[in-house]
N, CA and C atoms as an extended XYZ file, in Angstrom:
432
Properties=species:S:1:pos:R:3:atomname:S:1:resname:S:1:resid:I:1 pbc="F F F"
N       154.664      -87.819      174.803 N   MET     1
C       154.795      -87.334      176.382 CA  MET     1
C       154.289      -86.208      176.219 C   MET     1
N       153.583      -86.163      177.479 N   ILE     2
C       153.011      -84.874      177.665 CA  ILE     2
C       153.421      -83.491      178.173 C   ILE     2
N       153.351      -82.598      177.319 N   ASN     3
C       153.952      -81.384      177.821 CA  ASN     3
C       153.676      -80.993      179.135 C   ASN     3
N       155.003      -80.648      179.928 N   SER     4
C       154.967      -80.257      181.126 CA  SER     4
C       156.044      -79.070      181.599 C   SER     4
N       155.886      -78.489      182.640 N   ALA     5
C       156.956      -77.067      182.818 CA  ALA     5
C       158.116      -77.386      182.710 C   ALA     5
N       158.926      -76.526      182.051 N   LEU     6
C       160.370      -76.700      181.431 CA  LEU     6
C       161.061      -76.033      182.733 C   LEU     6
N       162.061      -77.412      183.314 N   LEU     7
C       162.726      -76.872      184.410 CA  LEU     7
C       164.215      -76.203      184.148 C   LEU     7
N       164.545      -76.788      182.909 N   ALA     8
C       165.906      -76.262      182.703 CA  ALA     8
C       166.075      -76.515      181.048 C   ALA     8
N       166.768      -75.733      180.599 N   GLN     9
C       167.255      -75.800      179.068 CA  GLN     9
C       168.570      -75.113      178.519 C   GLN     9
N       169.319      -75.748      178.159 N   SER    10
C       170.805      -75.212      177.511 CA  SER    10
C       170.943      -75.999      176.065 C   SER    10
N       171.825      -75.244      175.468 N   ASN    11
C       172.305      -75.395      174.253 CA  ASN    11
C       173.709      -75.006      173.984 C   ASN    11
N       174.448      -75.920      173.002 N   LEU    12
C       175.709      -75.891      173.181 CA  LEU    12
C       176.158      -76.336      171.778 C   LEU    12
N       177.237      -75.883      171.235 N   GLN    13
C       177.920      -76.019      169.735 CA  GLN    13
C       179.352      -76.105      169.928 C   GLN    13
N       179.637      -77.539      169.498 N   VAL    14
C       181.036      -77.597      169.503 CA  VAL    14
C       181.980      -78.037      168.061 C   VAL    14
N       183.065      -78.281      168.002 N   LYS    15
C       183.678      -78.761      166.878 CA  LYS    15
C       183.634      -80.236      166.668 C   LYS    15
N       183.662      -80.861      165.419 N   THR    16
C       183.642      -82.103      165.412 CA  THR    16
C       185.060      -82.660      165.361 C   THR    16
N       185.334      -83.041      166.648 N   THR    17
C       186.224      -83.574      167.279 CA  THR    17
C       186.038      -84.730      168.369 C   THR    17
N       186.796      -85.728      168.763 N   LEU    18
C       186.410      -86.249      170.104 CA  LEU    18
C       186.811      -85.757      171.195 C   LEU    18
N       187.906      -84.767      171.152 N   THR    19
C       188.306      -84.147      172.353 CA  THR    19
C       187.394      -82.874      172.872 C   THR    19
N       186.352      -82.702      172.030 N   SER    20
C       185.262      -81.826      172.909 CA  SER    20
C       184.187      -82.577      173.426 C   SER    20
N       184.311      -83.958      173.486 N   LEU    21
C       183.422      -84.929      174.428 CA  LEU    21
C       183.208      -84.434      175.854 C   LEU    21
N       184.818      -83.894      176.191 N   GLU    22
C       184.810      -83.482      177.534 CA  GLU    22
C       183.836      -82.290      178.090 C   GLU    22
N       184.063      -81.381      176.883 N   ASP    23
C       183.324      -80.001      177.017 CA  ASP    23
C       181.729      -80.459      177.094 C   ASP    23
N       181.359      -81.231      176.371 N   VAL    24
C       179.989      -82.060      176.086 CA  VAL    24
C       179.369      -82.463      177.460 C   VAL    24
N       180.494      -83.130      178.160 N   LEU    25
C       180.019      -83.793      179.400 CA  LEU    25
C       180.044      -82.968      180.660 C   LEU    25
N       181.051      -82.038      180.546 N   ILE    26
C       180.966      -80.987      181.615 CA  ILE    26
C       179.502      -79.854      181.328 C   ILE    26
N       179.238      -79.802      180.424 N   TRP    27
C       178.161      -78.696      180.002 CA  TRP    27
C       176.726      -79.776      180.847 C   TRP    27
N       176.724      -81.003      179.867 N   PHE    28
C       175.644      -81.610      180.572 CA  PHE    28
C       175.474      -81.790      182.173 C   PHE    28
N       176.538      -81.973      182.854 N   GLU    29
C       176.475      -82.284      184.078 CA  GLU    29
C       175.909      -81.137      184.726 C   GLU    29
N       176.816      -79.513      184.275 N   ASN    30
C       176.127      -78.521      184.844 CA  ASN    30
C       174.665      -78.435      184.620 C   ASN    30
N       173.782      -78.324      183.611 N   ILE    31
C       172.590      -78.354      183.287 CA  ILE    31
C       171.747      -79.554      184.308 C   ILE    31
N       172.257      -80.615      184.109 N   ALA    32
C       171.157      -81.759      184.409 CA  ALA    32
C       171.591      -82.567      186.103 C   ALA    32
N       172.764      -82.391      186.402 N   LEU    33
C       173.023      -82.970      187.751 CA  LEU    33
C       172.131      -82.604      188.947 C   LEU    33
N       171.537      -81.445      188.790 N   ASP    34
C       170.957      -81.037      190.267 CA  ASP    34
C       169.251      -81.583      189.627 C   ASP    34
N       168.701      -81.828      188.663 N   PHE    35
C       167.496      -82.393      188.248 CA  PHE    35
C       167.457      -83.675      188.222 C   PHE    35
N       168.174      -84.496      187.991 N   LEU    36
C       168.228      -86.071      187.690 CA  LEU    36
C       168.619      -86.909      188.926 C   LEU    36
N       167.704      -87.804      189.038 N   PRO    37
C       168.409      -88.754      190.345 CA  PRO    37
C       169.225      -89.496      189.445 C   PRO    37
N       170.485      -89.956      190.259 N   SER    38
C       171.940      -90.408      190.014 CA  SER    38
C       171.613      -91.578      188.611 C   SER    38
N       170.774      -92.426      188.847 N   ASP    39
C       170.852      -93.670      188.145 CA  ASP    39
C       170.338      -93.190      186.622 C   ASP    39
N       169.425      -92.020      186.688 N   ILE    40
C       168.988      -91.365      185.114 CA  ILE    40
C       169.967      -90.800      184.689 C   ILE    40
N       170.504      -89.752      185.567 N   PHE    41
C       171.840      -88.996      185.070 CA  PHE    41
C       172.591      -89.964      184.427 C   PHE    41
N       173.125      -90.894      185.000 N   HIS    42
C       174.387      -91.909      184.276 CA  HIS    42
C       173.821      -92.444      183.104 C   HIS    42
N       172.572      -92.701      183.088 N   GLN    43
C       171.918      -93.243      181.938 CA  GLN    43
C       171.894      -92.498      180.635 C   GLN    43
N       171.504      -91.296      180.905 N   CYS    44
C       171.452      -90.257      180.095 CA  CYS    44
C       173.320      -89.601      179.732 C   CYS    44
N       173.976      -89.654      180.227 N   GLN    45
C       175.341      -89.096      180.019 CA  GLN    45
C       175.853      -90.217      179.251 C   GLN    45
N       175.401      -91.750      179.497 N   ILE    46
C       176.191      -92.905      178.414 CA  ILE    46
C       175.015      -92.585      177.295 C   ILE    46
N       174.273      -92.357      176.947 N   ALA    47
C       173.624      -92.099      175.850 CA  ALA    47
C       174.062      -90.856      174.773 C   ALA    47
N       174.107      -89.877      175.855 N   LEU    48
C       175.056      -88.583      175.049 CA  LEU    48
C       176.131      -88.755      174.769 C   LEU    48
N       177.071      -89.584      175.228 N   THR    49
C       178.191      -89.833      175.058 CA  THR    49
C       178.056      -90.445      174.009 C   THR    49
N       177.410      -91.831      173.480 N   GLU    50
C       177.138      -92.520      172.432 CA  GLU    50
C       176.752      -91.789      171.320 C   GLU    50
N       175.498      -91.015      171.426 N   GLY    51
C       175.081      -89.881      170.366 CA  GLY    51
C       176.028      -89.010      169.708 C   GLY    51
N       177.123      -88.521      170.483 N   PHE    52
C       177.984      -87.660      170.410 CA  PHE    52
C       178.982      -88.109      169.583 C   PHE    52
N       179.717      -89.150      170.206 N   THR    53
C       180.568      -89.859      169.441 CA  THR    53
C       180.340      -90.295      168.063 C   THR    53
N       179.111      -90.935      167.968 N   ASN    54
C       178.542      -91.352      166.761 CA  ASN    54
C       178.503      -90.393      165.676 C   ASN    54
N       178.097      -89.017      165.921 N   ALA    55
C       178.211      -88.075      165.178 CA  ALA    55
C       179.668      -87.586      164.806 C   ALA    55
N       180.509      -87.618      165.490 N   VAL    56
C       181.900      -87.609      165.084 CA  VAL    56
C       182.547      -88.606      164.222 C   VAL    56
N       182.359      -89.728      164.680 N   ARG    57
C       183.024      -90.839      163.736 CA  ARG    57
C       182.311      -91.207      162.602 C   ARG    57
N       181.000      -91.125      162.609 N   HIS    58
C       180.235      -91.793      161.717 CA  HIS    58
C       179.579      -90.587      160.614 C   HIS    58
N       178.628      -89.880      161.118 N   ALA    59
C       178.136      -88.376      160.453 CA  ALA    59
C       179.100      -87.762      159.969 C   ALA    59
N       179.936      -87.160      160.565 N   HIS    60
C       180.699      -85.929      160.354 CA  HIS    60
C       182.365      -86.752      160.005 C   HIS    60
N       182.484      -88.090      159.787 N   CYS    61
C       183.756      -88.550      159.476 CA  CYS    61
C       184.545      -87.930      158.056 C   CYS    61
N       183.516      -87.473      157.158 N   ALA    62
C       184.030      -87.086      156.021 CA  ALA    62
C       183.969      -85.653      155.718 C   ALA    62
N       183.762      -84.838      156.918 N   LEU    63
C       183.704      -83.229      157.370 CA  LEU    63
C       184.666      -82.727      158.050 C   LEU    63
N       185.263      -81.475      157.750 N   PRO    64
C       186.254      -80.853      158.584 CA  PRO    64
C       185.935      -80.725      159.933 C   PRO    64
N       186.798      -80.739      160.888 N   GLU    65
C       186.590      -80.466      162.526 CA  GLU    65
C       185.816      -79.241      162.723 C   GLU    65
N       186.155      -78.393      161.850 N   THR    66
C       185.241      -76.789      162.006 CA  THR    66
C       183.802      -77.019      161.963 C   THR    66
N       183.097      -78.261      161.225 N   THR    67
C       181.613      -78.284      161.246 CA  THR    67
C       181.211      -78.778      162.569 C   THR    67
N       180.356      -77.559      162.843 N   PRO    68
C       179.900      -77.652      164.360 CA  PRO    68
C       178.629      -78.957      164.548 C   PRO    68
N       178.580      -79.522      165.417 N   ILE    69
C       177.495      -80.314      165.956 CA  ILE    69
C       176.971      -79.285      167.374 C   ILE    69
N       175.714      -79.458      167.292 N   GLU    70
C       174.915      -78.634      167.991 CA  GLU    70
C       174.063      -79.626      168.911 C   GLU    70
N       174.009      -79.118      170.274 N   LEU    71
C       173.243      -80.381      171.105 CA  LEU    71
C       172.374      -78.840      172.108 C   LEU    71
N       171.625      -79.995      172.586 N   GLU    72
C       170.557      -79.326      173.333 CA  GLU    72
C       169.835      -80.310      174.483 C   GLU    72
N       169.587      -79.800      175.771 N   VAL    73
C       169.094      -80.495      176.608 CA  VAL    73
C       167.833      -79.792      177.318 C   VAL    73
N       166.766      -80.235      177.252 N   ARG    74
C       165.444      -79.459      178.186 CA  ARG    74
C       165.141      -80.822      179.043 C   ARG    74
N       164.992      -80.257      180.335 N   ILE    75
C       164.551      -81.068      181.441 CA  ILE    75
C       163.164      -80.541      181.603 C   ILE    75
N       162.153      -81.313      181.667 N   PHE    76
C       160.735      -81.005      182.431 CA  PHE    76
C       160.761      -81.844      183.527 C   PHE    76
N       159.520      -81.601      184.139 N   SER    77
C       159.197      -82.300      185.366 CA  SER    77
C       159.033      -83.912      185.249 C   SER    77
N       158.694      -84.381      184.417 N   PRO    78
C       158.705      -85.708      184.168 CA  PRO    78
C       159.751      -86.481      183.214 C   PRO    78
N       160.229      -85.662      182.192 N   TRP    79
C       161.100      -86.188      181.611 CA  TRP    79
C       162.340      -85.327      181.108 C   TRP    79
N       163.616      -85.872      180.396 N   ILE    80
C       164.594      -85.322      180.068 CA  ILE    80
C       164.408      -85.440      178.426 C   ILE    80
N       164.634      -84.688      177.703 N   GLU    81
C       165.015      -84.578      176.018 CA  GLU    81
C       166.423      -84.279      175.904 C   GLU    81
N       167.292      -84.891      174.759 N   ILE    82
C       168.223      -84.539      174.602 CA  ILE    82
C       168.438      -84.539      172.838 C   ILE    82
N       168.861      -83.586      172.369 N   LYS    83
C       168.966      -83.583      170.767 CA  LYS    83
C       170.541      -83.138      170.420 C   LYS    83
N       170.516      -83.920      169.577 N   ILE    84
C       172.051      -83.652      168.807 CA  ILE    84
C       171.913      -83.566      167.483 C   ILE    84
N       172.298      -82.471      166.723 N   TRP    85
C       172.499      -82.267      165.404 CA  TRP    85
C       173.566      -82.057      164.335 C   TRP    85
N       173.572      -83.110      163.475 N   ASP    86
C       174.584      -83.189      162.969 CA  ASP    86
C       174.398      -83.161      161.339 C   ASP    86
N       175.562      -82.939      160.372 N   ARG    87
C       175.515      -82.551      159.119 CA  ARG    87
C       175.778      -83.524      158.295 C   ARG    87
N       175.702      -84.645      158.793 N   GLY    88
C       176.249      -85.867      157.737 CA  GLY    88
C       175.156      -86.086      156.917 C   GLY    88
N       175.486      -87.464      156.351 N   GLU    89
C       174.224      -88.279      155.323 CA  GLU    89
C       173.299      -89.075      156.729 C   GLU    89
N       171.968      -88.725      156.238 N   PRO    90
C       171.150      -89.602      156.770 CA  PRO    90
C       171.136      -90.993      156.909 C   PRO    90
N       170.556      -91.818      158.107 N   PHE    91
C       170.442      -92.788      157.894 CA  PHE    91
C       169.110      -93.497      158.737 C   PHE    91
N       168.767      -94.742      158.245 N   ASP    92
C       167.649      -94.983      159.081 CA  ASP    92
C       167.592      -95.870      160.471 C   ASP    92
N       167.576      -95.088      161.214 N   LEU    93
C       167.898      -95.669      162.825 CA  LEU    93
C       167.333      -96.816      162.815 C   LEU    93
N       165.766      -96.857      162.717 N   GLU    94
C       164.742      -98.017      163.229 CA  GLU    94
C       165.726      -99.279      162.455 C   GLU    94
N       165.904      -99.229      161.167 N   LYS    95
C       166.321     -100.423      160.467 CA  LYS    95
C       167.334     -100.997      161.078 C   LYS    95
N       168.660      -99.877      161.178 N   THR    96
C       169.798     -100.247      161.639 CA  THR    96
C       169.719     -100.799      162.654 C   THR    96
N       168.857     -100.430      163.732 N   LEU    97
C       168.690     -101.150      164.863 CA  LEU    97
C       168.293     -102.781      164.579 C   LEU    97
N       167.205     -102.936      163.971 N   GLU    98
C       166.683     -104.271      163.530 CA  GLU    98
C       167.525     -105.101      163.285 C   GLU    98
N       168.363     -104.704      162.127 N   SER    99
C       169.552     -105.245      161.697 CA  SER    99
C       170.448     -105.556      162.487 C   SER    99
N       170.859     -104.943      163.557 N   LEU   100
C       171.999     -105.163      164.530 CA  LEU   100
C       171.303     -106.127      165.254 C   LEU   100
N       170.466     -106.009      165.575 N   ILE   101
C       169.814     -107.011      166.899 CA  ILE   101
C       169.792     -108.555      166.228 C   ILE   101
N       168.913     -108.682      164.854 N   LYS   102
C       168.703     -109.678      164.114 CA  LYS   102
C       170.027     -110.349      163.415 C   LYS   102
N       171.342     -109.523      163.287 N   MET   103
C       172.349     -110.190      162.995 CA  MET   103
C       173.264     -110.708      164.267 C   MET   103
N       172.888     -110.400      165.366 N   HIS   104
C       173.697     -110.794      166.215 CA  HIS   104
C       172.753     -111.575      167.671 C   HIS   104
N       173.206     -112.668      168.013 N   ALA   105
C       172.384     -113.023      169.243 CA  ALA   105
C       172.817     -112.335      170.337 C   ALA   105
N       173.789     -111.841      170.415 N   ASP   106
C       174.240     -110.838      171.269 CA  ASP   106
C       175.066     -109.545      170.980 C   ASP   106
N       174.428     -108.655      170.498 N   PRO   107
C       175.104     -107.332      169.775 CA  PRO   107
C       176.138     -106.991      170.715 C   PRO   107
N       176.166     -107.171      171.858 N   LEU   108
C       177.185     -106.244      172.403 CA  LEU   108
C       178.798     -107.497      172.578 C   LEU   108
N       178.691     -108.541      171.709 N   GLU   109
C       179.945     -108.930      171.257 CA  GLU   109
C       180.530     -108.366      170.416 C   GLU   109
N       180.018     -107.547      169.601 N   HIS   110
C       180.509     -107.179      168.317 CA  HIS   110
C       180.830     -105.700      168.213 C   HIS   110
N       181.760     -104.970      167.637 N   GLU   111
C       182.350     -103.774      167.903 CA  GLU   111
C       181.108     -102.748      167.448 C   GLU   111
N       180.879     -103.196      166.024 N   GLY   112
C       180.111     -101.893      165.332 CA  GLY   112
C       178.528     -102.013      166.081 C   GLY   112
N       178.025     -100.981      166.229 N   GLY   113
C       176.684     -100.664      166.341 CA  GLY   113
C       176.206     -100.933      167.938 C   GLY   113
N       177.254     -100.863      168.980 N   ARG   114
C       176.767     -101.088      170.484 CA  ARG   114
C       176.369      -99.638      170.635 C   ARG   114
N       176.969      -98.547      170.454 N   GLY   115
C       176.446      -97.241      170.906 CA  GLY   115
C       174.738      -97.108      170.686 C   GLY   115
N       174.447      -97.616      169.299 N   LEU   116
C       172.984      -97.283      168.940 CA  LEU   116
C       172.342      -98.480      169.872 C   LEU   116
N       172.815      -99.477      170.494 N   ILE   117
C       172.045     -100.419      171.027 CA  ILE   117
C       172.250      -99.898      172.504 C   ILE   117
N       172.956      -99.340      172.997 N   PHE   118
C       173.048      -98.806      174.117 CA  PHE   118
C       171.964      -97.553      174.248 C   PHE   118
N       172.118      -96.914      173.457 N   MET   119
C       171.093      -95.616      173.571 CA  MET   119
C       169.546      -96.176      173.354 C   MET   119
N       169.416      -97.153      172.486 N   SER   120
C       167.902      -97.602      172.358 CA  SER   120
C       167.522      -98.382      173.657 C   SER   120
N       168.613      -98.888      174.459 N   LYS   121
C       168.119      -99.542      175.864 CA  LYS   121
C       168.306      -98.845      176.957 C   LYS   121
N       168.767      -97.578      176.759 N   LEU   122
C       168.970      -96.751      177.826 CA  LEU   122
C       168.008      -95.601      178.040 C   LEU   122
N       167.609      -95.302      176.544 N   MET   123
C       166.309      -94.211      176.431 CA  MET   123
C       164.826      -94.642      176.223 C   MET   123
N       164.073      -93.802      176.744 N   ASP   124
C       162.597      -94.343      176.474 CA  ASP   124
C       162.221      -93.990      174.930 C   ASP   124
N       162.473      -93.067      174.346 N   GLU   125
C       162.305      -92.834      173.056 CA  GLU   125
C       163.809      -92.505      172.201 C   GLU   125
N       163.986      -92.756      171.171 N   LEU   126
C       165.145      -92.818      170.250 CA  LEU   126
C       164.583      -92.445      168.904 C   LEU   126
N       165.000      -91.180      168.107 N   HIS   127
C       164.399      -90.843      167.018 CA  HIS   127
C       165.916      -90.372      166.251 C   HIS   127
N       165.987      -90.500      164.810 N   TYR   128
C       166.738      -90.100      164.045 CA  TYR   128
C       165.976      -89.340      162.763 C   TYR   128
N       165.893      -87.688      162.804 N   ILE   129
C       165.049      -87.128      161.887 CA  ILE   129
C       165.979      -86.263      161.108 C   ILE   129
N       165.882      -86.361      159.683 N   ARG   130
C       166.083      -85.472      158.535 CA  ARG   130
C       165.332      -84.040      158.678 C   ARG   130
N       166.228      -83.043      158.621 N   LEU   131
C       165.600      -81.882      158.679 CA  LEU   131
C       165.409      -81.179      157.280 C   LEU   131
N       164.637      -80.179      156.946 N   ASP   132
C       164.881      -79.370      155.808 CA  ASP   132
C       166.056      -78.837      155.404 C   ASP   132
N       166.553      -78.393      156.547 N   ASP   133
C       167.756      -77.506      156.127 CA  ASP   133
C       169.116      -78.646      156.107 C   ASP   133
N       169.151      -79.796      155.682 N   GLN   134
C       170.010      -80.713      155.310 CA  GLN   134
C       170.704      -81.039      156.603 C   GLN   134
N       170.240      -80.843      157.827 N   ARG   135
C       170.727      -81.469      159.133 CA  ARG   135
C       170.069      -82.591      159.570 C   ARG   135
N       170.670      -83.432      160.349 N   ASN   136
C       169.899      -84.469      161.077 CA  ASN   136
C       169.820      -84.233      162.491 C   ASN   136
N       168.713      -84.720      163.192 N   CYS   137
C       168.632      -84.722      164.454 CA  CYS   137
C       168.356      -85.881      165.295 C   CYS   137
N       169.279      -86.298      166.039 N   LEU   138
C       169.118      -87.123      167.253 CA  LEU   138
C       168.573      -87.012      168.281 C   LEU   138
N       167.384      -87.508      168.396 N   VAL   139
C       166.261      -87.140      169.745 CA  VAL   139
C       166.168      -88.023      170.674 C   VAL   139
N       166.496      -87.940      172.119 N   MET   140
C       166.290      -88.790      172.944 CA  MET   140
C       165.860      -88.524      174.103 C   MET   140
N       164.670      -89.395      174.517 N   LYS   141
C       163.848      -88.971      175.872 CA  LYS   141
C       163.933      -89.889      176.864 C   LYS   141
N       163.807      -89.291      177.955 N   LYS   142
C       163.893      -90.358      179.320 CA  LYS   142
C       162.845      -90.053      180.008 C   LYS   142
N       162.092      -90.902      180.783 N   GLN   143
C       161.043      -90.711      181.878 CA  GLN   143
C       162.083      -90.305      183.251 C   GLN   143
N       161.661      -89.367      184.026 N   ILE   144
C       162.367      -89.195      185.032 CA  ILE   144
C       161.725      -90.073      186.261 C   ILE   144
């Protein structure tokens, strides 16, 4: 995606707990609601919810609640970018998605992996990157 003027940017750090999701969603609404059409806002909100809960339930499942999850939203005129950093063990997102789709004719009928499928369907770009500082970053981008 071609760089464009940055309209809004915000960062948030929360504890590894599902109760932090409420703070995450309020933060997201405060930064994004005025810049996004309603349908795009809701799609991004669902993807953010799935990405955050996956970080809590899977990436940080063996880590203390005090382990931070960091988030960033950047809104440009043609797109929105959402990043979620975790400190868990990395995994191969593309391979996992491919496996989920191959295993199940209708992946939504199975409990495991639905969040990844939602994120991949709702967002235009989805990447999971291992960083040199031993953190992982889930990057989600959507055209506005």
